[in-house]
CSV table of C-alpha atoms and ligand atoms in Angstrom, one decimal:
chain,number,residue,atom,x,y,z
Y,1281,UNK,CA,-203.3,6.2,-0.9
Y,1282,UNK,CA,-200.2,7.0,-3.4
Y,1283,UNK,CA,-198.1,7.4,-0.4
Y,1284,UNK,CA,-198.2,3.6,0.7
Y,1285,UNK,CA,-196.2,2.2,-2.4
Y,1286,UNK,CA,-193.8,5.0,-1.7
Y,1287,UNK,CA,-190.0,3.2,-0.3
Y,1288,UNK,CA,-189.6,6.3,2.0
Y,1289,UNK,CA,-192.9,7.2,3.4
Y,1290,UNK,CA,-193.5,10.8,4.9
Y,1291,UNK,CA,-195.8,8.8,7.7
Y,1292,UNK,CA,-192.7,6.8,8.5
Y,1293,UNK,CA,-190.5,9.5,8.7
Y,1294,UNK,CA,-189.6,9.6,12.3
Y,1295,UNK,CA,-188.8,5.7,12.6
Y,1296,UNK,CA,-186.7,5.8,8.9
Y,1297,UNK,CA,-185.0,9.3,10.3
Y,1298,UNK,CA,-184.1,7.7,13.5
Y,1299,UNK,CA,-183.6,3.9,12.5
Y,1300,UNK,CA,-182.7,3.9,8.7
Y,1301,UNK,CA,-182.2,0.1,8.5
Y,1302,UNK,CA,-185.5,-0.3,9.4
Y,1303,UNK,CA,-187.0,0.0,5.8
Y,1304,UNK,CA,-185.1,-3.0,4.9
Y,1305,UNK,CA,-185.9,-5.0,7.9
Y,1306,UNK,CA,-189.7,-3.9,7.4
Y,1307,UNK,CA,-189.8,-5.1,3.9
Y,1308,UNK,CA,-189.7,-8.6,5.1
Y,1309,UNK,CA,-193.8,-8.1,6.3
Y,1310,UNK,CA,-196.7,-7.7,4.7
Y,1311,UNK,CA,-198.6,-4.6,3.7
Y,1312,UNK,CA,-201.5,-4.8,6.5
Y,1313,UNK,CA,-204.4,-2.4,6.6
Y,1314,UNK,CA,-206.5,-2.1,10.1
Y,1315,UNK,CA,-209.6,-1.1,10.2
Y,1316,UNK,CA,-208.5,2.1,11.2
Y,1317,UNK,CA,-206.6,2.5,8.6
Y,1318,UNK,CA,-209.5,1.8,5.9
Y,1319,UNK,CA,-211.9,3.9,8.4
Y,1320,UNK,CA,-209.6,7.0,7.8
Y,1321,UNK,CA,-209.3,6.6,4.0
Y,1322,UNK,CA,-213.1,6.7,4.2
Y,1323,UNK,CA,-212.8,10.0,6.3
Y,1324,UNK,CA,-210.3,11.6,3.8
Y,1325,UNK,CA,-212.6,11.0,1.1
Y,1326,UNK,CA,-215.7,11.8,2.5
Y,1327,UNK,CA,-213.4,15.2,3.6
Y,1328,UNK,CA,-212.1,15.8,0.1
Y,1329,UNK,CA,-215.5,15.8,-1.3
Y,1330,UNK,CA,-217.4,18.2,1.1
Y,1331,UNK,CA,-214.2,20.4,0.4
Y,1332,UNK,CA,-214.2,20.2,-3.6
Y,1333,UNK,CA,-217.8,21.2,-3.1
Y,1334,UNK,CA,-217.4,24.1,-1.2
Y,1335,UNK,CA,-214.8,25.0,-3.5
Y,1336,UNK,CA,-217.5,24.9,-6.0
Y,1337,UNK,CA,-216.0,21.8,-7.8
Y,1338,UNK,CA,-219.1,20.3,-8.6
Y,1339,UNK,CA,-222.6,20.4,-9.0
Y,1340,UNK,CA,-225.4,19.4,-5.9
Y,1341,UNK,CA,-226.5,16.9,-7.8
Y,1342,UNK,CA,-222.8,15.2,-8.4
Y,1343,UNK,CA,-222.1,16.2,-4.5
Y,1344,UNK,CA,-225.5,14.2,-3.5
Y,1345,UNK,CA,-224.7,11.3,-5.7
Y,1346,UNK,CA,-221.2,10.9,-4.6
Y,1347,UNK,CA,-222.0,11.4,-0.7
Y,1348,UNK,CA,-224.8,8.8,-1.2
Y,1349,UNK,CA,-222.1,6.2,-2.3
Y,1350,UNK,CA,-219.8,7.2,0.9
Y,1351,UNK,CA,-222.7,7.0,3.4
Y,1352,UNK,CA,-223.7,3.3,1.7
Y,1353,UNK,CA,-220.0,2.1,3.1
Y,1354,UNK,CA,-220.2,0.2,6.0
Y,1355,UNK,CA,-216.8,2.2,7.0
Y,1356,UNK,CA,-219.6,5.4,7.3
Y,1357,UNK,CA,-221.0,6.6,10.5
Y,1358,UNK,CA,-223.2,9.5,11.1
Y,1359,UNK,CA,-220.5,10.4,13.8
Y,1360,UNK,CA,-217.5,10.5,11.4
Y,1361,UNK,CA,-219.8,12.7,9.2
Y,1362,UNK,CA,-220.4,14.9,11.8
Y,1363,UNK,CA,-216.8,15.3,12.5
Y,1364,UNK,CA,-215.7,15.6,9.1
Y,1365,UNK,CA,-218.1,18.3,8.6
Y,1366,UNK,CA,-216.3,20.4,11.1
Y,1367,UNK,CA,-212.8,19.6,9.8
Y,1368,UNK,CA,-214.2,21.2,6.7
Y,1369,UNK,CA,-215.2,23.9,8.6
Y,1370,UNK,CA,-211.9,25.1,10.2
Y,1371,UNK,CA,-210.1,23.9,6.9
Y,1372,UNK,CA,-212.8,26.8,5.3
Y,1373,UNK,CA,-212.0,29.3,7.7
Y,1374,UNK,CA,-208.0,29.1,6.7
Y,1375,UNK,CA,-209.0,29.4,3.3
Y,1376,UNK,CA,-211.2,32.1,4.1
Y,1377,UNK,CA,-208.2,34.4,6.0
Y,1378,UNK,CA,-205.7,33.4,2.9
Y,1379,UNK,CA,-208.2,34.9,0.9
Y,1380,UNK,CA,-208.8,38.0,2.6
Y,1381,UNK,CA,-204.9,38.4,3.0
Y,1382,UNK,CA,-204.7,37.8,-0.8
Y,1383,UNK,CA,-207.5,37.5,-3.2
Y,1384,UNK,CA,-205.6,35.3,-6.0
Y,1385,UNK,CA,-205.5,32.6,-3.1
Y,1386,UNK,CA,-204.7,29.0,-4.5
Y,1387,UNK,CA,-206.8,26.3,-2.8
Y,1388,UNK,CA,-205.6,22.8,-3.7
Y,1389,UNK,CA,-206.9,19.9,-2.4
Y,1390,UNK,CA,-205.0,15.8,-2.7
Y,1391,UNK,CA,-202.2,17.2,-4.1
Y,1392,UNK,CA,-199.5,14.6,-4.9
Y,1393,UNK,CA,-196.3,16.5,-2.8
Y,1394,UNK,CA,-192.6,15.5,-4.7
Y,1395,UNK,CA,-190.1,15.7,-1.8
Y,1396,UNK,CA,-187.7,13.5,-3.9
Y,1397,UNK,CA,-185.3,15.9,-4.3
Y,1398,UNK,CA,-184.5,15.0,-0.8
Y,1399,UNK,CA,-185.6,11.5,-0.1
Y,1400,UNK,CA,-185.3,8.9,-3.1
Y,1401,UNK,CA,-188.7,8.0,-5.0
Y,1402,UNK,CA,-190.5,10.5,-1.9
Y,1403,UNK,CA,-193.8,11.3,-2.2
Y,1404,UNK,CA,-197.1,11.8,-0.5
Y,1405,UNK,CA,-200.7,13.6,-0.5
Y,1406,UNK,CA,-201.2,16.9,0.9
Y,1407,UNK,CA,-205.2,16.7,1.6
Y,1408,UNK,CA,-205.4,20.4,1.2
Y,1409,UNK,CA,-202.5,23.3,-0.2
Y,1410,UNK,CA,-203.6,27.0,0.4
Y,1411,UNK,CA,-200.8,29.3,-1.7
Y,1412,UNK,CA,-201.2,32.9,-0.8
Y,1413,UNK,CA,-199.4,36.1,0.2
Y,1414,UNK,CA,-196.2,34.4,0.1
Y,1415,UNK,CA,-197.0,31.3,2.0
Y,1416,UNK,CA,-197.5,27.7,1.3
Y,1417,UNK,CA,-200.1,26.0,3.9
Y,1418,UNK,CA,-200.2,22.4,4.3
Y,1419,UNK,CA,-203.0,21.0,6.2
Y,1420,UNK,CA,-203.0,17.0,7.4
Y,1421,UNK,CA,-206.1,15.6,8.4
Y,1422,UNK,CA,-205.8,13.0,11.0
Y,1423,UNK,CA,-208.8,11.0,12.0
Y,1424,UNK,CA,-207.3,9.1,14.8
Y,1425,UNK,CA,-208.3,9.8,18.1
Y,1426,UNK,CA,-205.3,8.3,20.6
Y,1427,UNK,CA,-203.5,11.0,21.5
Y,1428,UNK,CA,-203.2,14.8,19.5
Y,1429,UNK,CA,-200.1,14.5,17.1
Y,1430,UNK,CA,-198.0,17.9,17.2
Y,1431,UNK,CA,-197.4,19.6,14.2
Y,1432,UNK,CA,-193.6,20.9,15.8
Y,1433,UNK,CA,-190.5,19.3,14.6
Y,1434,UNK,CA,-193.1,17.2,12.5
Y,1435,UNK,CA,-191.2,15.4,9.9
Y,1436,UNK,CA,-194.4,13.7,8.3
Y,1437,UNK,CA,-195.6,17.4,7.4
Y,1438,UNK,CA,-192.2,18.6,7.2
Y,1439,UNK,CA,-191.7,17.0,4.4
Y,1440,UNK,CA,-195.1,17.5,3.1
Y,1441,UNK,CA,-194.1,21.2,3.5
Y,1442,UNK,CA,-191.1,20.3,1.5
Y,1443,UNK,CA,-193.0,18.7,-1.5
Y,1444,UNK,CA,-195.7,21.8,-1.7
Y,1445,UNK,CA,-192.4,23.9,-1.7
Y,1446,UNK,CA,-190.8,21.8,-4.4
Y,1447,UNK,CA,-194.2,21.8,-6.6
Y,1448,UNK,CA,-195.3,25.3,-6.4
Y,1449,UNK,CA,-192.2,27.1,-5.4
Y,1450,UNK,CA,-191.2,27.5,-9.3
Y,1451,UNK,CA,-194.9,29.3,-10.0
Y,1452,UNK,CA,-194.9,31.7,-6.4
Y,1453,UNK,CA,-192.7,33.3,-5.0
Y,1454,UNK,CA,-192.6,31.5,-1.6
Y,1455,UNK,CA,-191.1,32.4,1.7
Y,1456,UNK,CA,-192.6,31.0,4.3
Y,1457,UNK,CA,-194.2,27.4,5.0
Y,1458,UNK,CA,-196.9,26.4,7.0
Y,1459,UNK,CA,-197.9,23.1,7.9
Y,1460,UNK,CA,-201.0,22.1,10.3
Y,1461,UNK,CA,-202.4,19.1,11.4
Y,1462,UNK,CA,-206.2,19.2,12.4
Y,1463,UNK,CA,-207.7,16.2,14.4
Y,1464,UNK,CA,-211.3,16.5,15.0
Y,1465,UNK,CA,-211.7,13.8,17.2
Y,1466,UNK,CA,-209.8,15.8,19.6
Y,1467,UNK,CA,-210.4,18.6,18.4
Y,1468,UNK,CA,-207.0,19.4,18.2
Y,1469,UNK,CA,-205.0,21.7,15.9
Y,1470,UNK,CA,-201.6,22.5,15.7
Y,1471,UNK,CA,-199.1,24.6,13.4
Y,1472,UNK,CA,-195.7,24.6,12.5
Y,1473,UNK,CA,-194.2,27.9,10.5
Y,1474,UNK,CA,-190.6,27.5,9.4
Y,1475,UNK,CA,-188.8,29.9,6.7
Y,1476,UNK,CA,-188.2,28.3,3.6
Y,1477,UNK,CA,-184.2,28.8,4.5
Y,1478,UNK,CA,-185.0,26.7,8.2
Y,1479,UNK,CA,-187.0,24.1,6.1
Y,1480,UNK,CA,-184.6,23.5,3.0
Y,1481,UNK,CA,-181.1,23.4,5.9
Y,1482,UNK,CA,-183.0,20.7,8.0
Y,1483,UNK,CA,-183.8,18.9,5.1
Y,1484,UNK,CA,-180.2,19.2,3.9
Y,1485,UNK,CA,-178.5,18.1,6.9
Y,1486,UNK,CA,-180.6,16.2,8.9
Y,1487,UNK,CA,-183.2,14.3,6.2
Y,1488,UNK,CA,-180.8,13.9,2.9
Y,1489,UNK,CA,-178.0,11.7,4.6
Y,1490,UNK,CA,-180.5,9.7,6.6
Y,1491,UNK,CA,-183.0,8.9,3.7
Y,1492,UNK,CA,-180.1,8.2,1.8
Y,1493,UNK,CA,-179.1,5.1,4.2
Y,1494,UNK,CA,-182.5,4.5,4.8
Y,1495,UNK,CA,-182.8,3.8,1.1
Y,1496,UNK,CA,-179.8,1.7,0.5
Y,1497,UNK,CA,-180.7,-0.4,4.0
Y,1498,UNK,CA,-177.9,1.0,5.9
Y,1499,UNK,CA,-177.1,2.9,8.9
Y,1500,UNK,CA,-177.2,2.2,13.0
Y,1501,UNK,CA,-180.8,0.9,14.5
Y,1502,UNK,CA,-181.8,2.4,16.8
Y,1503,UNK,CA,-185.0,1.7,19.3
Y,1504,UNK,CA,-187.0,4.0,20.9
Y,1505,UNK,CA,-190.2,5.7,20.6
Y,1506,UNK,CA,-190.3,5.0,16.9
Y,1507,UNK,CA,-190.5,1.4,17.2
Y,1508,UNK,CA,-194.3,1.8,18.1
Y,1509,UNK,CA,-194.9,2.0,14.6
Y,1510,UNK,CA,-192.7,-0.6,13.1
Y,1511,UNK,CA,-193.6,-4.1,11.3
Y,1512,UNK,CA,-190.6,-5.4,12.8
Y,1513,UNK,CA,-190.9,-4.7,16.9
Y,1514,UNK,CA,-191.8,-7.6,17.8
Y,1515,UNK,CA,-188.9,-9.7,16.6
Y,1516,UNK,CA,-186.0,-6.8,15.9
Y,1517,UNK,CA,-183.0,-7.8,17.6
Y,1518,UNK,CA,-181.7,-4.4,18.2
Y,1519,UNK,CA,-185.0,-3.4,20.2
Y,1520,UNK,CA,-184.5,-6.7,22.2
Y,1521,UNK,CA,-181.4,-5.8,23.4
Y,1522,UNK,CA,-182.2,-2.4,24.5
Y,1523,UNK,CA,-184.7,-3.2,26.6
Y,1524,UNK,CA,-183.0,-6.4,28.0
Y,1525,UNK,CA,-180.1,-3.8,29.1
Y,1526,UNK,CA,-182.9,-1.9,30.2
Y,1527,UNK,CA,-184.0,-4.8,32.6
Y,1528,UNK,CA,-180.8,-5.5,34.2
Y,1529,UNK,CA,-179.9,-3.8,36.9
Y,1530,UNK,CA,-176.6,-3.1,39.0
Y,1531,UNK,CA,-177.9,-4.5,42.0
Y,1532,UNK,CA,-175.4,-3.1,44.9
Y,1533,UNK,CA,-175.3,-3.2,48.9
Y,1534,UNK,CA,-177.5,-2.4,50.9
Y,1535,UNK,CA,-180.1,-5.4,50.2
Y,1536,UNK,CA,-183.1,-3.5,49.9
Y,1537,UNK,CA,-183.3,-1.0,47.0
Y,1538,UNK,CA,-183.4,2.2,47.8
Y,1539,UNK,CA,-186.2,5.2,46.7
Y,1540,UNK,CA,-183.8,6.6,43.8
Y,1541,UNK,CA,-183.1,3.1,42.4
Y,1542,UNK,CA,-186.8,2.2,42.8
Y,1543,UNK,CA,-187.8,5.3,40.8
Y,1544,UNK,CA,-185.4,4.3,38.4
Y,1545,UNK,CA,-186.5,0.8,37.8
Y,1546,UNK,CA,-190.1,2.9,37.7
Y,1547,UNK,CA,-188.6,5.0,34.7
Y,1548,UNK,CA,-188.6,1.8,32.6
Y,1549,UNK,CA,-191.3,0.1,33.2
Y,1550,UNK,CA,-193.4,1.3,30.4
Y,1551,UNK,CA,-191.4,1.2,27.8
Y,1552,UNK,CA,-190.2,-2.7,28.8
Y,1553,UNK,CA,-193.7,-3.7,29.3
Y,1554,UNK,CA,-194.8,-2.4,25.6
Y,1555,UNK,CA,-191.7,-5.2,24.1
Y,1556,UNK,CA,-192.8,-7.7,26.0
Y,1557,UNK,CA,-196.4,-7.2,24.8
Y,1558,UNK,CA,-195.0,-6.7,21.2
Y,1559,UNK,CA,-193.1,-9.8,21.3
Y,1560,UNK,CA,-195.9,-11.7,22.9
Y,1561,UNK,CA,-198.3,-10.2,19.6
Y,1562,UNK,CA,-195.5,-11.2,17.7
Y,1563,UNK,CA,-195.2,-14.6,18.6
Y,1564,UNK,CA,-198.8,-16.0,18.3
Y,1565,UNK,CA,-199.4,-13.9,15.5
Y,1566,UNK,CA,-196.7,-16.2,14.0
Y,1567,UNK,CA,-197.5,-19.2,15.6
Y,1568,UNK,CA,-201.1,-18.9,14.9
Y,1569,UNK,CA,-200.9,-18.1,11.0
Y,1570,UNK,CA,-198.1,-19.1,9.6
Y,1571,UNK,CA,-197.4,-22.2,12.1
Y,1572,UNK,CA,-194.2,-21.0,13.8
Y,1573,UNK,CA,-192.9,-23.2,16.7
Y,1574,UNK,CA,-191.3,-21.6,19.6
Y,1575,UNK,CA,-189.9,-24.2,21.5
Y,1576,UNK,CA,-191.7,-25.4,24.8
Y,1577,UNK,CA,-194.9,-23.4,24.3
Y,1578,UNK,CA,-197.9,-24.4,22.3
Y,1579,UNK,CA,-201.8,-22.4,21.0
Y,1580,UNK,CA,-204.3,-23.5,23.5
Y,1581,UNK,CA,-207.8,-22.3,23.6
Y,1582,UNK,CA,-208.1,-19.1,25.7
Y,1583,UNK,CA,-210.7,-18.6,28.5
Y,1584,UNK,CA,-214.2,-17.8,26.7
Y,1585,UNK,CA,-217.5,-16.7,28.9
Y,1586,UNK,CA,-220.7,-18.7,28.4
Y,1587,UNK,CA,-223.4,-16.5,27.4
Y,1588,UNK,CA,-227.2,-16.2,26.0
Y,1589,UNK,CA,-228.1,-17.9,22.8
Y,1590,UNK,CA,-231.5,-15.8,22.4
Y,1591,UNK,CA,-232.0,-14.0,25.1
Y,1592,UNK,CA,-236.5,-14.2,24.3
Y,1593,UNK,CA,-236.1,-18.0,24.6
Y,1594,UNK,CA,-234.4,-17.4,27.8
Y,1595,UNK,CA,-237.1,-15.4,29.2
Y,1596,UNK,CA,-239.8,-17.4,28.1
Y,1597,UNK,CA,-237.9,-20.2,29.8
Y,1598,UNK,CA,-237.7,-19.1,32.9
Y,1599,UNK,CA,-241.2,-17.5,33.1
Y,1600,UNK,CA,-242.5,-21.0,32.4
Y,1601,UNK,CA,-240.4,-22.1,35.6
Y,1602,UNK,CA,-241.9,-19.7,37.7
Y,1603,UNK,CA,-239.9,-16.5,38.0
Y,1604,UNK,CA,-241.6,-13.4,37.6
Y,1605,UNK,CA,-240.5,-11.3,34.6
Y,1606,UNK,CA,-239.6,-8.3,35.7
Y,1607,UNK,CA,-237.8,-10.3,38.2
Y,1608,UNK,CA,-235.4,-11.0,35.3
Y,1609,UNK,CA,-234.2,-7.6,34.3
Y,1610,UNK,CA,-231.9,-4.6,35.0
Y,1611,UNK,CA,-232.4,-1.8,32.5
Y,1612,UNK,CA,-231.8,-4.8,30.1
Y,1613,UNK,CA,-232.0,-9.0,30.6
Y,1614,UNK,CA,-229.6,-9.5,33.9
Y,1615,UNK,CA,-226.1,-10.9,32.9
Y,1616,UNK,CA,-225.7,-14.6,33.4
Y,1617,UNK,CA,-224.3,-14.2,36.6
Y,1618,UNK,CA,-227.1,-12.2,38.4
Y,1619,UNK,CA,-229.3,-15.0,36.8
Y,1620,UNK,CA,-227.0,-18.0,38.4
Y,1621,UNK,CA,-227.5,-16.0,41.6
Y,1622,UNK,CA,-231.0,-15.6,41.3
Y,1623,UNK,CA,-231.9,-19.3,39.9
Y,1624,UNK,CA,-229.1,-21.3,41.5
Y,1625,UNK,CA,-226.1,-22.9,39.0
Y,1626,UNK,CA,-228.4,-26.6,39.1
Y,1627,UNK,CA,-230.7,-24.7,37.3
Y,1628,UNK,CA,-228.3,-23.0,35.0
Y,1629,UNK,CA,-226.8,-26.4,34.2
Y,1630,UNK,CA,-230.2,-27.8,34.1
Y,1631,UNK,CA,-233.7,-26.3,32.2
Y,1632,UNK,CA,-232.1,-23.3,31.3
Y,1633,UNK,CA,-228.5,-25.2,29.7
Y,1634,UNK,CA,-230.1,-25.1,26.0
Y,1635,UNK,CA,-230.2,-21.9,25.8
Y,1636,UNK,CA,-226.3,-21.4,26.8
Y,1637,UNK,CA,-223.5,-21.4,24.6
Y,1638,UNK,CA,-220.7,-21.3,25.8
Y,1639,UNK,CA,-218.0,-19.4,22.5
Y,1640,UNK,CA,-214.8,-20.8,21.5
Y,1641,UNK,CA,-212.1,-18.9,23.4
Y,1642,UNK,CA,-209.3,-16.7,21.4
Y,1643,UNK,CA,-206.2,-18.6,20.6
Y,1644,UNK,CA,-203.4,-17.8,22.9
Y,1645,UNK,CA,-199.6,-18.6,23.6
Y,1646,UNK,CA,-199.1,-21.3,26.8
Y,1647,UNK,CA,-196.3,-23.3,28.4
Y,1648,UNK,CA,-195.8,-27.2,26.9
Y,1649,UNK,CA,-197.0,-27.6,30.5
Y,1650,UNK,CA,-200.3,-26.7,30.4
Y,1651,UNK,CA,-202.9,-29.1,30.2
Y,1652,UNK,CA,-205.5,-28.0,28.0
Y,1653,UNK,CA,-205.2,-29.3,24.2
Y,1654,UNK,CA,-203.0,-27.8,20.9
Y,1655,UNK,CA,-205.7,-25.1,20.0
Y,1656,UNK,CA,-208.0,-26.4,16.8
Y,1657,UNK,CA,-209.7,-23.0,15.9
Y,1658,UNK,CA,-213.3,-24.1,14.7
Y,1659,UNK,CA,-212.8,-24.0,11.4
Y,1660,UNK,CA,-209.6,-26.2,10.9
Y,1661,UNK,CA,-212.2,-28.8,13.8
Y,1662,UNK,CA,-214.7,-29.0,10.8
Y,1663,UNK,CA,-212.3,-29.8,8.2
Y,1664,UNK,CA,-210.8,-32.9,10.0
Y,1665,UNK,CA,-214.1,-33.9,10.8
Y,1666,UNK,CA,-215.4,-34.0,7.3
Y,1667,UNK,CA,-212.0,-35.6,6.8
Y,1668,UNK,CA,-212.8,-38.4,9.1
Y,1669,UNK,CA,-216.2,-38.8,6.8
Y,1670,UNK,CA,-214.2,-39.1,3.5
Y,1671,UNK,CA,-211.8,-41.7,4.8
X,1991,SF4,S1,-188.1,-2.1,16.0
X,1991,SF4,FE1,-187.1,-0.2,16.4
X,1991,SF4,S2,-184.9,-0.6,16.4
X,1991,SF4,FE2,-185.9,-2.3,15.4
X,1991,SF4,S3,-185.9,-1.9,13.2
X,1991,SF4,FE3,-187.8,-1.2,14.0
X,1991,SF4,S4,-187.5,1.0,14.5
X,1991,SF4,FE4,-185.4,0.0,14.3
């Protein structure tokens, strides 16, 4: 995706707009993709070429070939098909009312948007660009399914809308914009119209001056909302200190707090509970990979649940020591606790113990206090022990 090597992403928009030092401060982590991340690039291609084929962009034959490839990914699911299928649906029936409103309709689909007349080096990809009757459409698809993103006040499409404006404002004679996001997981759509006066003054005023500190790694920071999406929210001092103002509180007379203070404390619960769970991500992230001490806690092995090595072998085993089969099962093999219950833990420890495992638990962040060992994840255990061969 173009729009990830760009300084000033549209996607980032809101935390850049709102925090410009943040760039800078991001620039100190990696580029990290998610699964999620790779399993909506997979979407938007798969999108992009049901879409160029009902443009009549290509052949069947090229269409077959090329959905083949998608559907061989392991990213591919018949489910995300089945979604995508009706994002190209609504997507067709947009195209279908700019072309009965005009007939010279211009349906455009990737299109590289150039908002840097506002924002330095700006770019992104519009994944599809209807011009007609006056009107530039841009439509975002979002394959995410957490919560529906509005397309109001948007300044991810904003300044998508700005980019389509920029590019195909010289060729048309634009007056309006239109920008939608369609999420088919929700099935959600939403639409922002603006004036092309409405969208070029809040791009003067509100985006120019903040992309340009943004872009020089300057300006106030400023937590909030945004921070949700930043590399840096685990560790950023600024955010720290927000919420820690957050958590103290004027404690008066009487002793006992009273309804109104307790609904206030209530107000920030939610947002002081996602920093601590940031920093706490943050800080075995770093003490896991890269070996970062935090003074008086260490990596210990988490908690880790025994469980079934082959779950045949352990029916065959206990049907050899006497329990009935159909004894053993649910709608599937009984979890190892209904079996303890049903064969007693002696016999969990005893006959059936070779066919336990018991995993090694996730690493996780503990007091100096704690008694169990410094965490030695499996694979660094099998390097010292062939370590201890060699020497
Ligand atoms: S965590 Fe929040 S306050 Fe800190 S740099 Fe990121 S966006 Fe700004």
């Amino acid at each position: 995706m173009p729009e990830v090597h760009a300084k000033l992403s549209a996607s980032g928009a809101k935390r850049w707009m709102a925090c410009p030092p943040s760039v800078a401060l991001e620039a100190e982590f990696p580029n990290e993709s998610s699964v999620y991340a790779e399993e909506g690039t997979h979407a938007h291609a798969l999108a992009e070429l049901i879409l160029r084929y009902n443009n009549g962009e290509m052949t069947k034959r090229k269409f077959n070939s090329d959905l083949k490839k998608l559907q061989a990914d392991p990213l591919w699911s018949q489910e995300m098909q089945t979604y995508i299928e009706q994002y190209a649906h609504d997507v067709w029936e947009l195209v279908n009312e700019a072309k009965a409103a005009c007939k010279d309709a211009q349906v455009l689909f990737e299109q590289r948007l150039d908002f840097s007349a506002w924002v330095e080096e700006g770019f992104g990809t519009g994944d599809v660009v209807i011009i007609a009757d006056g009107t530039v459409h841009v439509i975002d698809l979002k394959f995410g399914k957490g919560v529906g993103v509005s397309a109001v006040n948007n300044p991810q499409l904003r300044l998508y809308g700005l980019g389509a404006l920029d590019t195909y404002g010289l060729l048309y004679d634009i007056d309006k914009i239109k920008m939608t996001i369609i999420q088919p997981r929700l099935e959600h759509t939403d639409t922002e119209e603006l004036t092309v006066d409405e969208l070029v003054k809040w791009a003067e005023e509100e985006v120019k001056p903040r992309a340009e500190l943004a872009y020089a790694g300057e300006g106030e920071y400023c937590s909030g909302d945004h921070c949700r999406f930043c590399k840096a929210k685990g560790v950023c001092r600024a955010r720290a200190e927000e919420n820690l103002k957050l958590a103290q509180y004027d404690f008066r007379e009487p002793p006992m707090l009273t309804p109104p203070e307790i609904a206030d404390i209530l107000g920030k619960v939610d947002e002081l509970k996602k920093w601590v769970e940031d920093v706490a991500n943050y800080a075995l992230d770093a003490a896991v990979r890269k070996g970062i001490a935090f003074p008086g806690w260490k990596v210990v092995e988490g908690r880790s649940n025994r469980k079934y090595k082959d779950e045949v072998e352990v029916v065959k085993c206990l049907v050899e020591h006497g329990y009935e089969e159909k004894s053993l099962y649910n709608t599937k093999l009984k979890s190892l606790t209904d079996i303890t219950k049903l064969i007693g833990s002696s016999n969990v420890d005893g006959f059936l113990a070779p066919y336990i495992i018991k995993p090694q638990g996730a690493p996780t962040l503990a007091p100096e206090s704690d008694k169990r060992p410094v965490f030695q994840s499996a694979e660094a255990a099998k390097q010292d022990f062939s370590d201890d061969l060699l020497d």
